[in-house]
mmCIF file of C-alpha atoms and ligand atoms in Angstrom:
data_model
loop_
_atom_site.group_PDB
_atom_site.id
_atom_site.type_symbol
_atom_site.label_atom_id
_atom_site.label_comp_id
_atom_site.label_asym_id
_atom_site.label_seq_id
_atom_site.Cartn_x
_atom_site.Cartn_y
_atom_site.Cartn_z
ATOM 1 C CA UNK A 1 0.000 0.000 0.000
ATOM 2 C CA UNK A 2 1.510 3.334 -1.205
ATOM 3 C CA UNK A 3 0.147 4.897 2.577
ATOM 4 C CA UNK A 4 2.216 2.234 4.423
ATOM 5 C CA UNK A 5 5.401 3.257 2.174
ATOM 6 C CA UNK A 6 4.660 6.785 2.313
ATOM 7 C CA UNK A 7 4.754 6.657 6.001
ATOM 8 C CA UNK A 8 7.749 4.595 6.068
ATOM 9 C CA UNK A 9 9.960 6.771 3.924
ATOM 10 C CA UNK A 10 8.224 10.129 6.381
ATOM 11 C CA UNK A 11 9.826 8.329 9.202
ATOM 12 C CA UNK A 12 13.601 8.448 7.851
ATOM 13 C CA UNK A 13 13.215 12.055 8.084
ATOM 14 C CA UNK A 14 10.913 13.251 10.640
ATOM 15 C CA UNK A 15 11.343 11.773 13.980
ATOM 16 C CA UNK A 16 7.171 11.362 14.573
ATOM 17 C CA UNK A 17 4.471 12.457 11.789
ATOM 18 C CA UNK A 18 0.812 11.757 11.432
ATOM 19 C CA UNK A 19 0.163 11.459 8.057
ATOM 20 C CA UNK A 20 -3.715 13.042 7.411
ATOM 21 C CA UNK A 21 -3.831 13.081 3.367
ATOM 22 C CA UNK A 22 -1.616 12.121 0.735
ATOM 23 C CA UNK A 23 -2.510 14.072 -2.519
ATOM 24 C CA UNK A 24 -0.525 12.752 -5.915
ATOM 25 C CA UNK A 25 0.276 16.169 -8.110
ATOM 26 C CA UNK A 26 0.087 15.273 -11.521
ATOM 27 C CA UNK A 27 1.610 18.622 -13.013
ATOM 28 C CA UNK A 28 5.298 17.328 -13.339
ATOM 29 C CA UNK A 29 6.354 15.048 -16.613
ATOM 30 C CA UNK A 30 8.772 13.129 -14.918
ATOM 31 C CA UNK A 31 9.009 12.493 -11.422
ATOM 32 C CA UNK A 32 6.349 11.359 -8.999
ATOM 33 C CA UNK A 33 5.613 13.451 -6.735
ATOM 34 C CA UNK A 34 2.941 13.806 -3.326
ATOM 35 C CA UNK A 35 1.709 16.104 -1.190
ATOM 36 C CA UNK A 36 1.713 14.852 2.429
ATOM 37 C CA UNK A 37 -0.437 17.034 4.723
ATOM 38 C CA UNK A 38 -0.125 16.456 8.250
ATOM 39 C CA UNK A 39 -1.678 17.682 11.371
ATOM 40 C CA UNK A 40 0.567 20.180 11.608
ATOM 41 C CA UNK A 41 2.685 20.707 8.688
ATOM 42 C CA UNK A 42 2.555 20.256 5.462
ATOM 43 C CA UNK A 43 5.351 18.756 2.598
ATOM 44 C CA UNK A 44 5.900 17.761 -0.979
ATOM 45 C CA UNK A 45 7.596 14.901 -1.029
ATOM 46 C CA UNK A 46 8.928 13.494 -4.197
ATOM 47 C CA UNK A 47 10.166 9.895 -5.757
ATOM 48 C CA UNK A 48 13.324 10.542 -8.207
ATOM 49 C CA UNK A 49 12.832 9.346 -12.059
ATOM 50 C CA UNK A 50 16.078 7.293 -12.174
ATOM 51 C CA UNK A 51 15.678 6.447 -15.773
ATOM 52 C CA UNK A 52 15.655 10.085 -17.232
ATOM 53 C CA UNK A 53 17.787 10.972 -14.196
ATOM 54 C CA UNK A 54 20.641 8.292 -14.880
ATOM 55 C CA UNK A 55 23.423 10.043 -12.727
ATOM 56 C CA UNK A 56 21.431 10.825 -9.807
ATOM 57 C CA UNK A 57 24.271 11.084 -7.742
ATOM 58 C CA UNK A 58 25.099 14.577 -9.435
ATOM 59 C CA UNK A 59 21.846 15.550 -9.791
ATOM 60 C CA UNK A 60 21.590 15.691 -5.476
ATOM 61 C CA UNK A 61 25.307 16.855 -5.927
ATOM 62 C CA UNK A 62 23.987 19.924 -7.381
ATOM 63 C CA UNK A 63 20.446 20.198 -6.388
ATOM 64 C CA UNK A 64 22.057 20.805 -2.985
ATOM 65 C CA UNK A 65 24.874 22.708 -3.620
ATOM 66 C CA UNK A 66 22.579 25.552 -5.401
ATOM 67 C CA UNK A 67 20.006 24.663 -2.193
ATOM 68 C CA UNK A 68 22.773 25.881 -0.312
ATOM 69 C CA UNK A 69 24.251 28.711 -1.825
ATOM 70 C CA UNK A 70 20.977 30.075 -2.097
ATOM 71 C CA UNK A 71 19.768 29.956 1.110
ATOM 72 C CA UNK A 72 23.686 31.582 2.328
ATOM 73 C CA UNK A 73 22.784 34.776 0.172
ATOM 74 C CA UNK A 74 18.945 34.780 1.273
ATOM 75 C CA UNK A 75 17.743 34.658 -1.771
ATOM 76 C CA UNK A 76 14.367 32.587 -1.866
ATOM 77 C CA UNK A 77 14.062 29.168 -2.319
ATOM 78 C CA UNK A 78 12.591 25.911 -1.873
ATOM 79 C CA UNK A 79 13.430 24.508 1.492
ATOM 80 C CA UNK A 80 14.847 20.485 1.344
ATOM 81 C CA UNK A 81 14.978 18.403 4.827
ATOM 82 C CA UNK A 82 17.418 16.423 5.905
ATOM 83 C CA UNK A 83 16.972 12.700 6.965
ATOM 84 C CA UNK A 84 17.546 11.655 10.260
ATOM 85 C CA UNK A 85 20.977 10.410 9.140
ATOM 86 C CA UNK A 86 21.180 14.213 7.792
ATOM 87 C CA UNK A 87 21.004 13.409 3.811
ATOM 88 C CA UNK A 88 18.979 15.669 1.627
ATOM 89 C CA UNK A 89 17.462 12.264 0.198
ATOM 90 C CA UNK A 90 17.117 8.897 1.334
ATOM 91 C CA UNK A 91 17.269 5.330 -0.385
ATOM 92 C CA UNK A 92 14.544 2.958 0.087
ATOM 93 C CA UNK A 93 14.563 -0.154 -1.924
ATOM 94 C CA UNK A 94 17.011 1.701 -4.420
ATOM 95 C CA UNK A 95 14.459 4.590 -4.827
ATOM 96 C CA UNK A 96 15.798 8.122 -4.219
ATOM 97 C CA UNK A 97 12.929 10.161 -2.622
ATOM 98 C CA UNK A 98 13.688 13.606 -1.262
ATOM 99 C CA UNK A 99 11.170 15.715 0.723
ATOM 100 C CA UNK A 100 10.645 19.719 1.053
ATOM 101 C CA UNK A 101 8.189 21.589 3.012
ATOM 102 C CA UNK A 102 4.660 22.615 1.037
ATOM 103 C CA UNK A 103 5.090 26.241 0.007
ATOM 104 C CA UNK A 104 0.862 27.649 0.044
ATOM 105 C CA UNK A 105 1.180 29.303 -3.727
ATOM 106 C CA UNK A 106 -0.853 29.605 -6.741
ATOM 107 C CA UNK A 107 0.330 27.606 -9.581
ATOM 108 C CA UNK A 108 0.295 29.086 -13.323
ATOM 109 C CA UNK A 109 0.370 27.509 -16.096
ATOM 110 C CA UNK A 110 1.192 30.691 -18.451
ATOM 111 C CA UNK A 111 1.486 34.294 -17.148
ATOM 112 C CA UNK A 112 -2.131 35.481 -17.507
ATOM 113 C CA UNK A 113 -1.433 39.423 -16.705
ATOM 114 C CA UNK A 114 1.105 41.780 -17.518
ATOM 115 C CA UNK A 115 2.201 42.202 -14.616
ATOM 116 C CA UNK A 116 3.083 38.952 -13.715
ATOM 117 C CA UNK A 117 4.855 38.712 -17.013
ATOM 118 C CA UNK A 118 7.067 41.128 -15.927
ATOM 119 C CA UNK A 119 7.562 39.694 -12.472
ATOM 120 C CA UNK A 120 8.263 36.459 -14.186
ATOM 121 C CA UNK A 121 10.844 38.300 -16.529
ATOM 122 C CA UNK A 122 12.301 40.470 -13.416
ATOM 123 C CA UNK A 123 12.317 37.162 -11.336
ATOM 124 C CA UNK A 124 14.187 34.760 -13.696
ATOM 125 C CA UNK A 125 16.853 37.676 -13.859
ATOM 126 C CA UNK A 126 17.464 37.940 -10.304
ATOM 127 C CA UNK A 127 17.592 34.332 -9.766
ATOM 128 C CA UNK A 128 20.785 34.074 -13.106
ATOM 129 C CA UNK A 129 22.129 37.072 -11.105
ATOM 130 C CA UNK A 130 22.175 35.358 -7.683
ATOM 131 C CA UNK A 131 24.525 32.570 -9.631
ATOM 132 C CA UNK A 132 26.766 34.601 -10.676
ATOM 133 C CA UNK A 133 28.807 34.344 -8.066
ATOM 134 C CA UNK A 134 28.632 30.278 -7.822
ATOM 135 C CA UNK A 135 31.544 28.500 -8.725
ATOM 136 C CA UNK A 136 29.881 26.496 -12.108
ATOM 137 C CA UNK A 137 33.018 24.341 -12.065
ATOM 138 C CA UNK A 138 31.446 22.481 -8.929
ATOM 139 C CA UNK A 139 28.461 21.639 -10.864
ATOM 140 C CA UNK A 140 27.935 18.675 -13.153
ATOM 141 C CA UNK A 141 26.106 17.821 -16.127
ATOM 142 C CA UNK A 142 23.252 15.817 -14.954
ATOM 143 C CA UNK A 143 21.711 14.941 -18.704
ATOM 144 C CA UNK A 144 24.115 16.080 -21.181
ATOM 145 C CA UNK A 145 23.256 17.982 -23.990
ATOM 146 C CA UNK A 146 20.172 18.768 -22.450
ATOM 147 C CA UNK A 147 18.760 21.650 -24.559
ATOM 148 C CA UNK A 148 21.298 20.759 -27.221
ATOM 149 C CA UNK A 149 18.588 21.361 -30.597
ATOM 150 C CA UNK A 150 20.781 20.259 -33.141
ATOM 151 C CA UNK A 151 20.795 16.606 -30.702
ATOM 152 C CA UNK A 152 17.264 16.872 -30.010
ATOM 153 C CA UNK A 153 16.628 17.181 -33.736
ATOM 154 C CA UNK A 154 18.606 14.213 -34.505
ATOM 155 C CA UNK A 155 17.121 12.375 -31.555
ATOM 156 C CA UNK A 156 14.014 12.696 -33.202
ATOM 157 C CA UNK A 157 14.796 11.720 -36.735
ATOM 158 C CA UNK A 158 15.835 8.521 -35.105
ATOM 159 C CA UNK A 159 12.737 8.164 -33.331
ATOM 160 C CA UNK A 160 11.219 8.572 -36.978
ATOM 161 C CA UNK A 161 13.397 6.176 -38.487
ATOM 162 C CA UNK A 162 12.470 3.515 -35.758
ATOM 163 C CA UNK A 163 8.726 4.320 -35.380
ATOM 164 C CA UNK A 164 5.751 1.335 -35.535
ATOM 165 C CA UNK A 165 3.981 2.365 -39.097
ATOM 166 C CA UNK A 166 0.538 2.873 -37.019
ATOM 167 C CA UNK A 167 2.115 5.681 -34.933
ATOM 168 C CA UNK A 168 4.213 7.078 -37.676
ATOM 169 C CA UNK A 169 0.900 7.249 -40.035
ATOM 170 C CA UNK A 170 -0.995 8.801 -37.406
ATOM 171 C CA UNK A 171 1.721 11.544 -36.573
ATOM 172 C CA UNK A 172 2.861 12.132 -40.553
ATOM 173 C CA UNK A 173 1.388 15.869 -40.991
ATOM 174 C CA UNK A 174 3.360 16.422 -37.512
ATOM 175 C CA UNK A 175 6.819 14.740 -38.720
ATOM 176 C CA UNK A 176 6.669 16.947 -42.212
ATOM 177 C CA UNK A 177 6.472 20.032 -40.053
ATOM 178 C CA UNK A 178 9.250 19.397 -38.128
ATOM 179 C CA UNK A 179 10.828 18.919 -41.327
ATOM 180 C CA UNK A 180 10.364 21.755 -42.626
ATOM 181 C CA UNK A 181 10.916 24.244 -39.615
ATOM 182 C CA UNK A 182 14.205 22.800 -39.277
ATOM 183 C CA UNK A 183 15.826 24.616 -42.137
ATOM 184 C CA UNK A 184 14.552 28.022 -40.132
ATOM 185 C CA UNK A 185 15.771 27.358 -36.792
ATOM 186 C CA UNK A 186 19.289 25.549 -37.918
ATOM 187 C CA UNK A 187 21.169 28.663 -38.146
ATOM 188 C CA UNK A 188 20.253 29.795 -34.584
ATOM 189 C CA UNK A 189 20.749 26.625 -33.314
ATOM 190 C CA UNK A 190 24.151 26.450 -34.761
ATOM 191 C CA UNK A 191 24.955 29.530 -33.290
ATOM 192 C CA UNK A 192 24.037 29.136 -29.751
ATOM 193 C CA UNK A 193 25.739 25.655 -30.020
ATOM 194 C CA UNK A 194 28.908 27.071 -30.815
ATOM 195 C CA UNK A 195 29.257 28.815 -27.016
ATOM 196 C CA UNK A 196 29.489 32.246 -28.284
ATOM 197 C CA UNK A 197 26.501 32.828 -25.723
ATOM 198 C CA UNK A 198 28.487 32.031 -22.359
ATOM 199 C CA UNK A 199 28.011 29.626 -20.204
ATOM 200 C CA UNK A 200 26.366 30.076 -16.832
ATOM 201 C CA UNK A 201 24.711 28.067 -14.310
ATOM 202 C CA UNK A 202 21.202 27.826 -15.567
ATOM 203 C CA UNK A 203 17.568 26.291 -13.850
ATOM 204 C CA UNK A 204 17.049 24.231 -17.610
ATOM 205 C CA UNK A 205 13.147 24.042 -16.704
ATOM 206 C CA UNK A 206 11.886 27.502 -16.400
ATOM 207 C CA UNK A 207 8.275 26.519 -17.352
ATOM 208 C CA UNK A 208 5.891 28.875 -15.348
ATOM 209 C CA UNK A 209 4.080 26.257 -13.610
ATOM 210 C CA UNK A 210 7.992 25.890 -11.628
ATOM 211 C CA UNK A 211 7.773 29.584 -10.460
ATOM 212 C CA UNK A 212 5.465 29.679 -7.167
ATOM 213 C CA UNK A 213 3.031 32.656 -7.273
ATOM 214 C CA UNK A 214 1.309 34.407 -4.033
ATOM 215 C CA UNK A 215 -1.933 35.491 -4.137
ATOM 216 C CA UNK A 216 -1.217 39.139 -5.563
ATOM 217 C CA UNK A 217 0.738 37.190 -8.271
ATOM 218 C CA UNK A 218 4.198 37.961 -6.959
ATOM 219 C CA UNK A 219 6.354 35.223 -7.675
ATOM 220 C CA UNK A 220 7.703 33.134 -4.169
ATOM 221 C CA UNK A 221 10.678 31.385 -5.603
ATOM 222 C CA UNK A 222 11.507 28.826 -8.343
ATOM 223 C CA UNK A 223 11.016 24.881 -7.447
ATOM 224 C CA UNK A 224 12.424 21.962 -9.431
ATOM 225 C CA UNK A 225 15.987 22.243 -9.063
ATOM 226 C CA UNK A 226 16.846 18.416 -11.140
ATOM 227 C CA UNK A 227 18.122 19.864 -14.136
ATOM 228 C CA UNK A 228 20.430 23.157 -12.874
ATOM 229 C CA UNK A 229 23.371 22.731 -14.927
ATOM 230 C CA UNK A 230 25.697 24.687 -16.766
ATOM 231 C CA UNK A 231 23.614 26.374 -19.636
ATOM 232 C CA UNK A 232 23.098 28.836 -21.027
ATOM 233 C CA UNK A 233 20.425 32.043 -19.728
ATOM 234 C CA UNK A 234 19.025 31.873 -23.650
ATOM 235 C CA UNK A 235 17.370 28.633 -22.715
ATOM 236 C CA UNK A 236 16.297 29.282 -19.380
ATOM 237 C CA UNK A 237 14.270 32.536 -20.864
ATOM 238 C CA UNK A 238 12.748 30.681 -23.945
ATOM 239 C CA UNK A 239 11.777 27.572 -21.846
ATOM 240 C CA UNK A 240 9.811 30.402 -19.118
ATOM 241 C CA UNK A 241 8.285 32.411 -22.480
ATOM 242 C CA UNK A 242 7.090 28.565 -24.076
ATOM 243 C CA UNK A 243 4.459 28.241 -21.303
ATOM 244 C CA UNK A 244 4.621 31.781 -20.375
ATOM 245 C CA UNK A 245 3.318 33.159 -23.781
ATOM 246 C CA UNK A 246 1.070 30.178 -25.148
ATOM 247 C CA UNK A 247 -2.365 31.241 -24.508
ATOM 248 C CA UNK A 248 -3.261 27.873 -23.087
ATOM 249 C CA UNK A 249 -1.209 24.897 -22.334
ATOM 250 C CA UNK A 250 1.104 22.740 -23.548
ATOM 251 C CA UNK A 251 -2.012 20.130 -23.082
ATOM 252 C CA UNK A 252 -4.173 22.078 -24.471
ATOM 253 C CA UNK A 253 -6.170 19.677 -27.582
ATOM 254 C CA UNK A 254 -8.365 22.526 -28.946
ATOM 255 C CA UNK A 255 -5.764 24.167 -30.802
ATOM 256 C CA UNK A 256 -7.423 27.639 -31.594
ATOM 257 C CA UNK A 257 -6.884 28.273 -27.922
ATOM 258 C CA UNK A 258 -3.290 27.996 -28.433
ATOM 259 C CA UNK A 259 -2.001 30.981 -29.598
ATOM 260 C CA UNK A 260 1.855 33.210 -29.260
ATOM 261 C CA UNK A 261 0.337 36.278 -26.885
ATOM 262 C CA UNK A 262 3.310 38.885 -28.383
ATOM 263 C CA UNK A 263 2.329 41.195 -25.596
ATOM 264 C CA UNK A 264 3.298 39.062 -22.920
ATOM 265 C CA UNK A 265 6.399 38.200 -24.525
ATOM 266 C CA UNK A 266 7.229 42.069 -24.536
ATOM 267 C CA UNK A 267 6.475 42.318 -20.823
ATOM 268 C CA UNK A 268 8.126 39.348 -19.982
ATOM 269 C CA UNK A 269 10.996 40.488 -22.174
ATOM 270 C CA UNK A 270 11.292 43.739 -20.408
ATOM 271 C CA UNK A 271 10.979 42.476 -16.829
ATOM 272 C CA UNK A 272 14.219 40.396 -17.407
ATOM 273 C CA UNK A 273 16.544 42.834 -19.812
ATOM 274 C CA UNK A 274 15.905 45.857 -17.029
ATOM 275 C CA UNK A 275 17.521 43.700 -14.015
ATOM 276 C CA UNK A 276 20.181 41.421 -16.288
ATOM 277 C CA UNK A 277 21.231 44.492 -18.530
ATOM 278 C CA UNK A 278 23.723 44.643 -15.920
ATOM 279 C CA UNK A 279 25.727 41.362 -16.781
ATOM 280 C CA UNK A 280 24.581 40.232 -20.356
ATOM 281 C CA UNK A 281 26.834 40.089 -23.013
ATOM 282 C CA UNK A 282 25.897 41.360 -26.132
ATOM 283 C CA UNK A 283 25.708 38.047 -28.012
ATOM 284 C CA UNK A 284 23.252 37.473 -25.101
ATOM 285 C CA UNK A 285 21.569 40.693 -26.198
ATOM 286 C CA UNK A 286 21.955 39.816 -29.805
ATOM 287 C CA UNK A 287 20.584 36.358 -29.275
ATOM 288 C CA UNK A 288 18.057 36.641 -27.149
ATOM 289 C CA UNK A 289 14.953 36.378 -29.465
ATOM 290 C CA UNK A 290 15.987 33.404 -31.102
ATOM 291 C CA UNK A 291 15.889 31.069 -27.896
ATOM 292 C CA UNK A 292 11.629 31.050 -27.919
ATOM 293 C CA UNK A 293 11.745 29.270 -31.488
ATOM 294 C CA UNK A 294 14.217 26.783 -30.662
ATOM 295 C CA UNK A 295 12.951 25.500 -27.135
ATOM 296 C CA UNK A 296 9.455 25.073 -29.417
ATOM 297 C CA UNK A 297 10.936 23.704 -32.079
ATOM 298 C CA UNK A 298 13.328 21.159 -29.210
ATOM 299 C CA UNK A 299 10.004 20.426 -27.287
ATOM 300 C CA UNK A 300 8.014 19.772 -30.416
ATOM 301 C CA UNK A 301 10.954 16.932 -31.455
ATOM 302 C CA UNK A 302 11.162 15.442 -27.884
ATOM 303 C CA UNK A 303 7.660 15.117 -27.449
ATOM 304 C CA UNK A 304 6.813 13.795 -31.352
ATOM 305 C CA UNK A 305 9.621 11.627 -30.215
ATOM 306 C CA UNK A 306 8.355 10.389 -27.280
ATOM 307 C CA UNK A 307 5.360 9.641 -29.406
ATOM 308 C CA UNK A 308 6.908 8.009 -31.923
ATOM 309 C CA UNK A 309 9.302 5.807 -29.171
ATOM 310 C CA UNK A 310 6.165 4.112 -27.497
ATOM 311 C CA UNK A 311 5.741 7.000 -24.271
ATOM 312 C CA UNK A 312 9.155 5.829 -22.581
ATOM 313 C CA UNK A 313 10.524 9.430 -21.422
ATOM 314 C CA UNK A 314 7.180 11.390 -20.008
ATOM 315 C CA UNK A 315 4.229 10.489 -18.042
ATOM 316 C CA UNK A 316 0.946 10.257 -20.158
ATOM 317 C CA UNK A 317 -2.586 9.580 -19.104
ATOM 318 C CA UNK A 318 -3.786 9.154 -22.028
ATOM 319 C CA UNK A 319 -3.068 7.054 -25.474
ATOM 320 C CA UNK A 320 -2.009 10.251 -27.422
ATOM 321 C CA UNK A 321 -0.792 12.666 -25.224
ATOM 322 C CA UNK A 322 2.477 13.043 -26.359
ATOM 323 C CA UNK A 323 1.353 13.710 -30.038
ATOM 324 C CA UNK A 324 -1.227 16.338 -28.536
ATOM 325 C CA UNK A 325 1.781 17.690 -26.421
ATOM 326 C CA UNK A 326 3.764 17.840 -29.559
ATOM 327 C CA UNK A 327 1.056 19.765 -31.777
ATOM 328 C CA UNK A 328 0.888 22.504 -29.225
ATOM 329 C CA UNK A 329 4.212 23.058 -29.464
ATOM 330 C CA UNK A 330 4.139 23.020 -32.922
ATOM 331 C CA UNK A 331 0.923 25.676 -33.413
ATOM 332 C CA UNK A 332 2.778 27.866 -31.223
ATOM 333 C CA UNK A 333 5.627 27.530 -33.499
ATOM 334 C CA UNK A 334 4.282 28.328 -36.378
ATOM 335 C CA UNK A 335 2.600 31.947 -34.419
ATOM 336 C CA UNK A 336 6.427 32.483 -33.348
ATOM 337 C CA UNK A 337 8.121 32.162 -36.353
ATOM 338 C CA UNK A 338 5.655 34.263 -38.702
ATOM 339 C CA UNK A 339 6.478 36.760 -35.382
ATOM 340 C CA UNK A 340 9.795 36.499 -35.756
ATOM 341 C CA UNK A 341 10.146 36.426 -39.318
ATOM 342 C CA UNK A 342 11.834 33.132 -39.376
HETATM 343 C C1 GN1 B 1 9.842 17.879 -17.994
HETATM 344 O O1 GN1 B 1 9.147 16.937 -15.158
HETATM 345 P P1 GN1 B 1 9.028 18.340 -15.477
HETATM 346 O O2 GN1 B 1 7.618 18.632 -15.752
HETATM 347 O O3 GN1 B 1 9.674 19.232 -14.464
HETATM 348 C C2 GN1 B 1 11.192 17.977 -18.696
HETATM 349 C C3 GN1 B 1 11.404 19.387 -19.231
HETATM 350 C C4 GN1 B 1 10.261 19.747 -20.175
HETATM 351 C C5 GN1 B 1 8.935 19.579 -19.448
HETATM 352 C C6 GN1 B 1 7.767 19.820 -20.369
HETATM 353 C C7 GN1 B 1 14.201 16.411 -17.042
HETATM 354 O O4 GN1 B 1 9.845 18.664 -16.849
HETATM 355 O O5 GN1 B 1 12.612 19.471 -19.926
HETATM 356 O O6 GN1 B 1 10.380 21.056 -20.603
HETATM 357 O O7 GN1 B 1 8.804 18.264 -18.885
HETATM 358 N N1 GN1 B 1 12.269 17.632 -17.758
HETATM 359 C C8 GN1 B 1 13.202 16.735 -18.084
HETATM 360 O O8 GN1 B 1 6.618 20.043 -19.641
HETATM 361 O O9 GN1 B 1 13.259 16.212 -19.190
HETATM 362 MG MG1 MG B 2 11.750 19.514 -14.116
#
């Protein structure tokens, strides 16, 4: 029973706990995660995906170094307990689970408001600006190439290569597009591959639904440390503006509610350049626009993969998910680069 286990793994880090609900939150792709309330407090506790995450030992290596050096400066942030042996994580039955204390927040899905476009914006700046100052030699590279498009592309043309002829029929309008945005991103991705845009520690999963909100849609901190790597800021700013902008979700299957909301991007845009103006280089400045196509045009070829590869990488709930996933990613695209002029 998933109660008994819960309770079990509670009791390597809190000495006594009376367990009142356990609520599953569904909103992550890739871990599994709860929320335990108790009668007193209340936590998130969350089981690590060891298959995406294959080097979990540097993915706690750096999820609590950054946990650390954040907390040193003040600057806010998730809080992680310790187990009673004093481990930000502990092993049970070669499971990694890690628990945090429940921040109360409002979740969003996309910035709905100017305003908290630019508090996204202003946020994501201050939080690149708080890293400055840590040491990225100390940090490893949890899943290389990570937001690598050029590997993501070719990921996926293997995916196509090796698909089941029922799937590959079904997602063949979806594979051609792909196709044929790839000759209008390459260039960009080519250049941002080639490290003129330096390379800082990064959060890699800036969706908005990881920045907490409170209720007068300031933003609390960002969760989801797994995939803070070296990066670069490019990614972390089109990855916030790919949920941020779309009108609706990325799970979204009526597609004409999915549409590029330019005025958001401009707000969101503006809320980050006024705080990082301070330490971007100018092929940061020079390149900034570019990032919003590519992390669409990455997510659309990870997710058609996924399709395409049988639903082995992210959690689904339903038959086509991935494929609906993909064709929001996709629509939103095709908004961006008409925007764009790509
Ligand atoms: C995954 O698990 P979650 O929801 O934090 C994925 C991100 C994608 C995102 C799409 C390690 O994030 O890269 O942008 O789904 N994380 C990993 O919703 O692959
Ligand atoms: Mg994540």
């Amino acid at each position: 029973m998933i109660k008994d286990k819960i309770t079990k793994i509670m009791g390597s880090f809190l000495e006594s706990c009376d367990i009142k609900e356990i609520i599953t939150i569904q909103s992550g792709l890739i871990n599994t995660t709860y929320r335990i309330n108790t009668s007193n407090e209340h936590y998130i506790l969350q089981k690590l995906n060891q298959t995406v995450f294959q080097n979990s030992k540097a993915l706690l290596h750096n999820k609590i170094k950054i946990y650390h050096f954040l907390q040193k400066i003040d600057f806010p942030t998730i809080t992680y307990l310790p187990s009673k042996e004093g481990y930000f994580y502990i092993k049970e039955d070669s499971e990694i689970w890690q628990l945090s204390k429940y921040i109360p927040s409002v979740v969003k899905d996309r910035m709905d408001s100017t305003e908290v476009a630019l508090k996204a914006g202003c946020h994501l700046a201050l939080f690149h600006k708080a890293l400055l100052d840590f040491p990225i030699n100390e940090l490893e590279y949890t899943i290389p190439d990570f937001h690598n498009t050029l590997k993501r592309h070719s990921d996926f043309l293997e995916y196509v290569s090796r698909a089941n002829d029922k799937r590959a029929t079904i997602a063949k309008i979806e594979i051609e597009k792909i196709n044929l945005f790839f000759p209008k991103i390459e260039k960009a991705a080519i250049a941002i591959q080639k490290r003129i845009i330096p390379l800082r520690v990064v959060h890699n999963d800036t969706k908005i639904s990881n920045m907490l909100f409170d209720s007068f849609g300031n933003i609390i901190c960002l969760i989801d440390y797994d995939t803070i790597m070296p990066g670069s800021i490019l990614h972390d700013i089109g990855d916030a503006l790919r949920s941020g902008t779309n009108t609706s979700t990325e799970e979204e299957i009526n597609l004409t509610n999915v549409n590029f909301d330019s005025k958001l991007y401009n707000d969101f845009m503006k809320g980050y350049i006024d705080e990082a103006i301070s330490f971007m280089t100018n092929d940061e400045i020079e390149n900034i626009h570019l990032r919003l196509p590519l992390l669409l045009f990455e997510q659309a070829c990870r997710f058609l993969g996924d399709y395409l590869n049988n639903d082995q990488y992210y959690t689904i709930y339903y038959e086509q998910q991935n494929l609906v996933r993909a064709k929001t990613q996709i629509h939103l695209l095709e908004q961006v680069c008409i925007y764009f002029k790509l």
